Amino acid sequence: MSDSFEDWGLLRPGASLQSRLANRIATDTGAEAVLPLTPQWSEPPWEEVAPGISCKLLATDEANDRVTMLVHLAPGIAYPPHTHAGVEELHLLDGELWIDERKLYPGDYNRAEAGTGDRRVWSETGCTCVLTTSIKDVLG
């Protein structure tokens, strides 16, 4: 295990500071400046897929018909009843979420097997979760 956050790559200077440092080092040493790379990834947008339900698509696995996304339910909003076409994995990040008779709190995990269904999924407080599920789930 690493002894510092720096080894994890979490504490990096911003691109502006990196550029200034690279130019200063190049000036001091006479070498060519090594500038930071332009990021190749941009934050995906939130999309409202139904009133009070927003999603941010993080990854798509077309070969296995699966997606991973952030899902946000506004307070008092329910997700439609559905049957799972494949394994569904949900990690609750904030708020509270009811799945049928089970109440989830931040940090809770829920796994649903293929062929099972959820009759009522709703949040009184509003919530955000990471959801990995099949794109072939059946709503209704």
C-alpha positions in Angstrom: 0.0 0.0 0.0 1.2 3.5 -0.8 2.4 5.8 2.0 1.0 9.0 0.5 -1.9 10.4 -1.6 0.6 11.7 -4.0 1.4 8.1 -5.1 -2.3 7.7 -5.8 -2.2 10.5 -8.3 -4.8 12.5 -6.4 -2.7 15.6 -5.6 -1.7 16.9 -9.0 -1.3 20.6 -9.9 -3.8 22.0 -12.4 -3.0 22.2 -16.1 -2.2 26.0 -15.8 0.3 25.5 -13.1 1.9 22.5 -14.9 2.3 24.6 -18.0 3.9 27.4 -16.1 6.3 25.0 -14.3 7.2 23.2 -17.6 8.0 26.6 -19.3 10.0 27.8 -16.3 12.0 24.5 -16.2 12.6 24.8 -19.9 13.8 28.4 -19.6 16.2 27.5 -16.7 17.6 24.3 -18.3 17.5 25.3 -22.0 15.5 22.1 -22.7 12.2 21.9 -24.6 9.1 22.3 -22.4 7.2 19.2 -21.7 3.6 20.4 -21.5 0.7 18.5 -19.8 -1.5 16.4 -22.1 -4.9 17.6 -23.0 -7.5 15.5 -21.2 -9.2 13.0 -23.5 -12.3 12.4 -21.3 -15.0 14.9 -20.6 -17.7 14.7 -18.0 -20.9 13.2 -19.4 -24.0 15.3 -19.1 -27.0 14.6 -16.8 -30.1 13.8 -18.9 -33.6 13.9 -17.5 -35.1 10.6 -18.7 -38.5 11.1 -17.0 -39.9 13.8 -14.7 -37.7 13.9 -11.6 -35.3 11.1 -12.8 -32.0 12.1 -14.2 -29.2 9.8 -15.5 -25.5 10.3 -16.3 -24.2 7.4 -18.5 -20.8 6.3 -17.4 -20.1 3.2 -19.4 -21.8 1.0 -21.9 -21.0 -2.7 -22.4 -22.7 -3.5 -25.7 -21.4 -7.0 -25.9 -23.3 -7.9 -22.7 -26.2 -5.4 -23.0 -25.2 -3.6 -19.8 -24.8 0.0 -18.8 -23.4 1.8 -15.7 -24.8 5.1 -14.8 -25.4 7.6 -12.1 -29.1 7.9 -11.4 -30.7 10.7 -9.4 -34.3 10.6 -8.1 -35.8 13.9 -7.0 -37.7 13.9 -3.6 -40.9 12.0 -3.8 -40.2 10.4 -7.2 -40.7 6.7 -8.0 -38.9 4.7 -10.6 -41.2 2.5 -12.7 -41.8 -1.1 -11.8 -39.5 -3.3 -13.8 -38.2 -6.8 -14.3 -34.4 -7.4 -14.4 -33.2 -8.9 -17.7 -29.7 -9.4 -16.1 -28.0 -8.8 -12.8 -28.6 -5.3 -11.4 -26.2 -3.8 -9.0 -27.0 -0.5 -7.1 -24.7 1.4 -4.8 -26.5 4.3 -3.0 -24.4 7.4 -2.7 -26.7 9.8 -1.0 -30.3 10.2 0.2 -32.6 7.3 1.0 -34.1 4.8 -1.4 -36.8 2.3 -0.9 -36.8 -0.9 -3.1 -40.1 -2.6 -2.3 -40.0 -3.1 1.5 -36.2 -2.5 1.9 -34.9 1.0 2.8 -31.4 1.7 1.6 -29.0 4.4 3.2 -25.8 6.0 1.8 -23.2 3.3 1.3 -25.7 0.4 1.0 -25.5 -2.1 -1.9 -28.4 -3.9 -3.6 -28.1 -6.8 -6.0 -31.0 -8.2 -8.0 -30.8 -11.3 -10.0 -32.0 -11.8 -13.6 -35.7 -12.6 -13.7 -36.5 -10.8 -10.5 -38.5 -7.6 -10.4 -39.0 -4.4 -8.3 -42.6 -3.4 -7.8 -41.9 -0.1 -6.1 -38.6 1.9 -6.1 -38.9 5.4 -4.7 -37.2 8.1 -2.6 -38.9 10.4 -0.1 -35.7 12.5 0.3 -34.3 12.2 -3.2 -31.2 10.2 -3.8 -28.2 9.4 -6.1 -26.9 6.0 -6.9 -24.5 4.2 -9.2 -26.5 1.6 -11.1 -25.2 -1.2 -13.3 -28.0 -3.0 -15.1 -29.2 -4.6 -18.4 -30.4 -2.4 -21.2 -33.1 -5.1 -21.8 -34.9 -4.6 -18.4 -38.7 -4.6 -18.9 -40.6 -1.6 -17.5 -44.1 -1.9 -16.3 
